[in-house]
Amino acid sequence: MSYSRFFTSILGVISIFFLFYVQELGIFEKWQFYIFFMVVFVGTQALGERVLFRRFEEKRFHPQTAVLLVALLFVGIFIAANVLYP
């Protein structure tokens, strides 16, 4: 796993929590929210891999480190979700 892919996945998790926040505000109708969701999610992935973290593309984590980081990312998602939505 490259550094840029890992950092982009963290950015994707942050954008998912942002989307939950926007949904709770109730400012969009259902179809508008779906369009907003697609734009944010696809835009975040493209922005992270092609613009923000492009210089980290050639650096790679050791395979065991990558597995540990992905597991920690999921644990962080669960903890943050339980804090936001108990």
mmCIF file of N, CA and C in Angstrom:
data_model
loop_
_atom_site.group_PDB
_atom_site.id
_atom_site.type_symbol
_atom_site.label_atom_id
_atom_site.label_comp_id
_atom_site.label_asym_id
_atom_site.label_seq_id
_atom_site.Cartn_x
_atom_site.Cartn_y
_atom_site.Cartn_z
ATOM 1 N N MET A 1 0.849 -1.163 0.000
ATOM 2 C CA MET A 1 0.000 0.000 0.000
ATOM 3 C C MET A 1 0.900 1.232 0.000
ATOM 4 N N SER A 2 0.629 2.137 -0.893
ATOM 5 C CA SER A 2 1.424 3.356 -0.948
ATOM 6 C C SER A 2 0.940 4.360 0.090
ATOM 7 N N TYR A 3 1.813 5.279 0.409
ATOM 8 C CA TYR A 3 1.456 6.322 1.370
ATOM 9 C C TYR A 3 0.270 7.126 0.859
ATOM 10 N N SER A 4 0.264 7.418 -0.443
ATOM 11 C CA SER A 4 -0.814 8.248 -0.988
ATOM 12 C C SER A 4 -2.161 7.539 -0.876
ATOM 13 N N ARG A 5 -2.202 6.224 -1.090
ATOM 14 C CA ARG A 5 -3.459 5.479 -0.968
ATOM 15 C C ARG A 5 -3.962 5.503 0.477
ATOM 16 N N PHE A 6 -3.036 5.358 1.441
ATOM 17 C CA PHE A 6 -3.434 5.369 2.847
ATOM 18 C C PHE A 6 -3.955 6.745 3.255
ATOM 19 N N PHE A 7 -3.240 7.803 2.880
ATOM 20 C CA PHE A 7 -3.681 9.151 3.237
ATOM 21 C C PHE A 7 -4.995 9.494 2.551
ATOM 22 N N THR A 8 -5.183 9.016 1.325
ATOM 23 C CA THR A 8 -6.443 9.245 0.624
ATOM 24 C C THR A 8 -7.588 8.509 1.307
ATOM 25 N N SER A 9 -7.320 7.321 1.838
ATOM 26 C CA SER A 9 -8.384 6.609 2.549
ATOM 27 C C SER A 9 -8.768 7.330 3.833
ATOM 28 N N ILE A 10 -7.807 7.933 4.515
ATOM 29 C CA ILE A 10 -8.127 8.745 5.695
ATOM 30 C C ILE A 10 -8.980 9.944 5.280
ATOM 31 N N LEU A 11 -8.635 10.572 4.171
ATOM 32 C CA LEU A 11 -9.424 11.688 3.662
ATOM 33 C C LEU A 11 -10.836 11.228 3.288
ATOM 34 N N GLY A 12 -10.960 10.009 2.760
ATOM 35 C CA GLY A 12 -12.276 9.460 2.440
ATOM 36 C C GLY A 12 -13.126 9.237 3.679
ATOM 37 N N VAL A 13 -12.499 8.772 4.749
ATOM 38 C CA VAL A 13 -13.234 8.579 6.010
ATOM 39 C C VAL A 13 -13.720 9.917 6.549
ATOM 40 N N ILE A 14 -12.883 10.926 6.486
ATOM 41 C CA ILE A 14 -13.291 12.255 6.938
ATOM 42 C C ILE A 14 -14.443 12.777 6.093
ATOM 43 N N SER A 15 -14.403 12.517 4.788
ATOM 44 C CA SER A 15 -15.498 12.980 3.931
ATOM 45 C C SER A 15 -16.792 12.225 4.232
ATOM 46 N N ILE A 16 -16.710 10.955 4.626
ATOM 47 C CA ILE A 16 -17.914 10.209 4.992
ATOM 48 C C ILE A 16 -18.554 10.808 6.235
ATOM 49 N N PHE A 17 -17.731 11.151 7.238
ATOM 50 C CA PHE A 17 -18.289 11.801 8.426
ATOM 51 C C PHE A 17 -18.868 13.171 8.088
ATOM 52 N N PHE A 18 -18.249 13.874 7.150
ATOM 53 C CA PHE A 18 -18.795 15.156 6.689
ATOM 54 C C PHE A 18 -20.155 14.952 6.028
ATOM 55 N N LEU A 19 -20.286 13.878 5.246
ATOM 56 C CA LEU A 19 -21.563 13.594 4.599
ATOM 57 C C LEU A 19 -22.646 13.259 5.613
ATOM 58 N N PHE A 20 -22.292 12.519 6.681
ATOM 59 C CA PHE A 20 -23.265 12.271 7.744
ATOM 60 C C PHE A 20 -23.704 13.580 8.390
ATOM 61 N N TYR A 21 -22.777 14.482 8.585
ATOM 62 C CA TYR A 21 -23.102 15.779 9.177
ATOM 63 C C TYR A 21 -24.050 16.568 8.275
ATOM 64 N N VAL A 22 -23.761 16.592 6.978
ATOM 65 C CA VAL A 22 -24.615 17.321 6.035
ATOM 66 C C VAL A 22 -25.997 16.683 5.969
ATOM 67 N N GLN A 23 -26.055 15.361 6.039
ATOM 68 C CA GLN A 23 -27.350 14.686 6.014
ATOM 69 C C GLN A 23 -28.181 15.023 7.252
ATOM 70 N N GLU A 24 -27.538 15.130 8.397
ATOM 71 C CA GLU A 24 -28.258 15.467 9.626
ATOM 72 C C GLU A 24 -28.776 16.904 9.603
ATOM 73 N N LEU A 25 -28.104 17.779 8.856
ATOM 74 C CA LEU A 25 -28.593 19.156 8.743
ATOM 75 C C LEU A 25 -29.900 19.232 7.977
ATOM 76 N N GLY A 26 -30.089 18.304 7.035
ATOM 77 C CA GLY A 26 -31.336 18.256 6.280
ATOM 78 C C GLY A 26 -31.496 19.391 5.291
ATOM 79 N N ILE A 27 -30.406 19.872 4.720
ATOM 80 C CA ILE A 27 -30.500 20.994 3.787
ATOM 81 C C ILE A 27 -30.746 20.549 2.349
ATOM 82 N N PHE A 28 -30.555 19.250 2.058
ATOM 83 C CA PHE A 28 -30.762 18.735 0.715
ATOM 84 C C PHE A 28 -31.954 17.795 0.702
ATOM 85 N N GLU A 29 -32.626 17.762 -0.455
ATOM 86 C CA GLU A 29 -33.607 16.714 -0.667
ATOM 87 C C GLU A 29 -32.851 15.430 -0.969
ATOM 88 N N LYS A 30 -33.582 14.324 -1.039
ATOM 89 C CA LYS A 30 -32.917 13.030 -1.181
ATOM 90 C C LYS A 30 -32.092 12.938 -2.466
ATOM 91 N N TRP A 31 -32.630 13.356 -3.583
ATOM 92 C CA TRP A 31 -31.899 13.249 -4.842
ATOM 93 C C TRP A 31 -30.717 14.217 -4.874
ATOM 94 N N GLN A 32 -30.862 15.385 -4.252
ATOM 95 C CA GLN A 32 -29.752 16.332 -4.186
ATOM 96 C C GLN A 32 -28.619 15.794 -3.324
ATOM 97 N N PHE A 33 -28.988 15.103 -2.241
ATOM 98 C CA PHE A 33 -27.966 14.535 -1.380
ATOM 99 C C PHE A 33 -27.193 13.442 -2.109
ATOM 100 N N TYR A 34 -27.859 12.612 -2.905
ATOM 101 C CA TYR A 34 -27.160 11.565 -3.649
ATOM 102 C C TYR A 34 -26.160 12.159 -4.630
ATOM 103 N N ILE A 35 -26.554 13.221 -5.303
ATOM 104 C CA ILE A 35 -25.625 13.890 -6.223
ATOM 105 C C ILE A 35 -24.473 14.503 -5.456
ATOM 106 N N PHE A 36 -24.763 15.156 -4.337
ATOM 107 C CA PHE A 36 -23.719 15.736 -3.492
ATOM 108 C C PHE A 36 -22.782 14.651 -2.966
ATOM 109 N N PHE A 37 -23.345 13.502 -2.570
ATOM 110 C CA PHE A 37 -22.553 12.376 -2.094
ATOM 111 C C PHE A 37 -21.578 11.906 -3.161
ATOM 112 N N MET A 38 -22.062 11.734 -4.384
ATOM 113 C CA MET A 38 -21.189 11.260 -5.461
ATOM 114 C C MET A 38 -20.089 12.259 -5.775
ATOM 115 N N VAL A 39 -20.435 13.530 -5.805
ATOM 116 C CA VAL A 39 -19.431 14.557 -6.098
ATOM 117 C C VAL A 39 -18.370 14.606 -5.004
ATOM 118 N N VAL A 40 -18.789 14.582 -3.755
ATOM 119 C CA VAL A 40 -17.830 14.646 -2.642
ATOM 120 C C VAL A 40 -16.967 13.400 -2.599
ATOM 121 N N PHE A 41 -17.585 12.229 -2.725
ATOM 122 C CA PHE A 41 -16.821 10.998 -2.584
ATOM 123 C C PHE A 41 -15.839 10.798 -3.735
ATOM 124 N N VAL A 42 -16.296 10.989 -4.962
ATOM 125 C CA VAL A 42 -15.411 10.838 -6.116
ATOM 126 C C VAL A 42 -14.383 11.975 -6.153
ATOM 127 N N GLY A 43 -14.815 13.175 -5.814
ATOM 128 C CA GLY A 43 -13.891 14.311 -5.799
ATOM 129 C C GLY A 43 -12.810 14.170 -4.749
ATOM 130 N N THR A 44 -13.156 13.626 -3.594
ATOM 131 C CA THR A 44 -12.168 13.415 -2.539
ATOM 132 C C THR A 44 -11.123 12.398 -2.968
ATOM 133 N N GLN A 45 -11.564 11.307 -3.575
ATOM 134 C CA GLN A 45 -10.615 10.294 -4.036
ATOM 135 C C GLN A 45 -9.682 10.852 -5.105
ATOM 136 N N ALA A 46 -10.236 11.566 -6.063
ATOM 137 C CA ALA A 46 -9.413 12.130 -7.129
ATOM 138 C C ALA A 46 -8.475 13.210 -6.603
ATOM 139 N N LEU A 47 -8.980 14.042 -5.721
ATOM 140 C CA LEU A 47 -8.156 15.101 -5.148
ATOM 141 C C LEU A 47 -6.999 14.524 -4.337
ATOM 142 N N GLY A 48 -7.287 13.502 -3.558
ATOM 143 C CA GLY A 48 -6.247 12.911 -2.728
ATOM 144 C C GLY A 48 -5.169 12.205 -3.526
ATOM 145 N N GLU A 49 -5.567 11.378 -4.502
ATOM 146 C CA GLU A 49 -4.582 10.588 -5.240
ATOM 147 C C GLU A 49 -3.857 11.384 -6.312
ATOM 148 N N ARG A 50 -4.500 12.367 -6.892
ATOM 149 C CA ARG A 50 -3.891 13.069 -8.021
ATOM 150 C C ARG A 50 -3.295 14.413 -7.677
ATOM 151 N N VAL A 51 -3.715 15.014 -6.580
ATOM 152 C CA VAL A 51 -3.249 16.366 -6.280
ATOM 153 C C VAL A 51 -2.512 16.422 -4.945
ATOM 154 N N LEU A 52 -3.197 16.092 -3.867
ATOM 155 C CA LEU A 52 -2.646 16.316 -2.533
ATOM 156 C C LEU A 52 -1.496 15.385 -2.180
ATOM 157 N N PHE A 53 -1.647 14.093 -2.474
ATOM 158 C CA PHE A 53 -0.673 13.117 -2.011
ATOM 159 C C PHE A 53 0.095 12.465 -3.153
ATOM 160 N N ARG A 54 0.212 13.128 -4.271
ATOM 161 C CA ARG A 54 0.887 12.562 -5.436
ATOM 162 C C ARG A 54 2.365 12.295 -5.179
ATOM 163 N N ARG A 55 3.004 13.127 -4.393
ATOM 164 C CA ARG A 55 4.447 12.962 -4.160
ATOM 165 C C ARG A 55 4.763 11.750 -3.300
ATOM 166 N N PHE A 56 3.749 11.177 -2.625
ATOM 167 C CA PHE A 56 3.957 9.990 -1.796
ATOM 168 C C PHE A 56 3.688 8.694 -2.548
ATOM 169 N N GLU A 57 3.406 8.771 -3.843
ATOM 170 C CA GLU A 57 2.996 7.598 -4.609
ATOM 171 C C GLU A 57 4.089 6.527 -4.655
ATOM 172 N N GLU A 58 5.348 6.919 -4.738
ATOM 173 C CA GLU A 58 6.407 5.918 -4.863
ATOM 174 C C GLU A 58 6.818 5.312 -3.522
ATOM 175 N N LYS A 59 6.445 5.930 -2.413
ATOM 176 C CA LYS A 59 6.757 5.374 -1.101
ATOM 177 C C LYS A 59 5.713 4.333 -0.739
ATOM 178 N N ARG A 60 6.164 3.211 -0.179
ATOM 179 C CA ARG A 60 5.252 2.122 0.162
ATOM 180 C C ARG A 60 5.495 1.649 1.585
ATOM 181 N N PHE A 61 4.395 1.237 2.225
ATOM 182 C CA PHE A 61 4.483 0.637 3.546
ATOM 183 C C PHE A 61 4.906 -0.823 3.405
ATOM 184 N N HIS A 62 5.537 -1.343 4.434
ATOM 185 C CA HIS A 62 5.801 -2.773 4.512
ATOM 186 C C HIS A 62 4.442 -3.475 4.582
ATOM 187 N N PRO A 63 4.287 -4.662 3.989
ATOM 188 C CA PRO A 63 2.954 -5.305 3.961
ATOM 189 C C PRO A 63 2.300 -5.496 5.336
ATOM 190 N N GLN A 64 3.088 -5.904 6.345
ATOM 191 C CA GLN A 64 2.498 -6.077 7.666
ATOM 192 C C GLN A 64 2.072 -4.747 8.261
ATOM 193 N N THR A 65 2.836 -3.703 7.990
ATOM 194 C CA THR A 65 2.474 -2.367 8.467
ATOM 195 C C THR A 65 1.193 -1.893 7.804
ATOM 196 N N ALA A 66 1.030 -2.196 6.514
ATOM 197 C CA ALA A 66 -0.182 -1.800 5.795
ATOM 198 C C ALA A 66 -1.414 -2.470 6.390
ATOM 199 N N VAL A 67 -1.297 -3.758 6.732
ATOM 200 C CA VAL A 67 -2.427 -4.466 7.339
ATOM 201 C C VAL A 67 -2.761 -3.853 8.691
ATOM 202 N N LEU A 68 -1.746 -3.553 9.484
ATOM 203 C CA LEU A 68 -1.974 -2.935 10.786
ATOM 204 C C LEU A 68 -2.631 -1.561 10.647
ATOM 205 N N LEU A 69 -2.170 -0.763 9.698
ATOM 206 C CA LEU A 69 -2.740 0.573 9.511
ATOM 207 C C LEU A 69 -4.190 0.518 9.054
ATOM 208 N N VAL A 70 -4.521 -0.411 8.182
ATOM 209 C CA VAL A 70 -5.908 -0.551 7.740
ATOM 210 C C VAL A 70 -6.792 -1.002 8.900
ATOM 211 N N ALA A 71 -6.282 -1.926 9.723
ATOM 212 C CA ALA A 71 -7.048 -2.353 10.895
ATOM 213 C C ALA A 71 -7.252 -1.193 11.859
ATOM 214 N N LEU A 72 -6.220 -0.401 12.080
ATOM 215 C CA LEU A 72 -6.345 0.770 12.955
ATOM 216 C C LEU A 72 -7.298 1.806 12.375
ATOM 217 N N LEU A 73 -7.325 1.928 11.058
ATOM 218 C CA LEU A 73 -8.255 2.855 10.412
ATOM 219 C C LEU A 73 -9.701 2.437 10.680
ATOM 220 N N PHE A 74 -9.996 1.137 10.565
ATOM 221 C CA PHE A 74 -11.348 0.661 10.853
ATOM 222 C C PHE A 74 -11.705 0.815 12.324
ATOM 223 N N VAL A 75 -10.766 0.559 13.201
ATOM 224 C CA VAL A 75 -11.021 0.761 14.632
ATOM 225 C C VAL A 75 -11.308 2.238 14.897
ATOM 226 N N GLY A 76 -10.564 3.120 14.254
ATOM 227 C CA GLY A 76 -10.808 4.555 14.400
ATOM 228 C C GLY A 76 -12.173 4.955 13.883
ATOM 229 N N ILE A 77 -12.610 4.327 12.796
ATOM 230 C CA ILE A 77 -13.943 4.611 12.269
ATOM 231 C C ILE A 77 -15.006 4.206 13.278
ATOM 232 N N PHE A 78 -14.876 3.021 13.852
ATOM 233 C CA PHE A 78 -15.857 2.553 14.833
ATOM 234 C C PHE A 78 -15.879 3.433 16.073
ATOM 235 N N ILE A 79 -14.721 3.825 16.550
ATOM 236 C CA ILE A 79 -14.667 4.685 17.739
ATOM 237 C C ILE A 79 -15.291 6.044 17.441
ATOM 238 N N ALA A 80 -14.934 6.632 16.311
ATOM 239 C CA ALA A 80 -15.493 7.943 15.961
ATOM 240 C C ALA A 80 -16.997 7.862 15.744
ATOM 241 N N ALA A 81 -17.463 6.780 15.117
ATOM 242 C CA ALA A 81 -18.898 6.629 14.905
ATOM 243 C C ALA A 81 -19.643 6.464 16.226
ATOM 244 N N ASN A 82 -19.049 5.756 17.180
ATOM 245 C CA ASN A 82 -19.697 5.601 18.482
ATOM 246 C C ASN A 82 -19.671 6.893 19.281
ATOM 247 N N VAL A 83 -18.691 7.725 19.068
ATOM 248 C CA VAL A 83 -18.658 9.020 19.741
ATOM 249 C C VAL A 83 -19.705 9.948 19.137
ATOM 250 N N LEU A 84 -19.826 9.957 17.803
ATOM 251 C CA LEU A 84 -20.773 10.843 17.149
ATOM 252 C C LEU A 84 -22.212 10.367 17.288
ATOM 253 N N TYR A 85 -22.417 9.053 17.146
ATOM 254 C CA TYR A 85 -23.757 8.475 17.204
ATOM 255 C C TYR A 85 -23.795 7.379 18.252
ATOM 256 N N PRO A 86 -23.899 7.734 19.536
ATOM 257 C CA PRO A 86 -23.881 6.699 20.600
ATOM 258 C C PRO A 86 -25.127 5.831 20.592
#
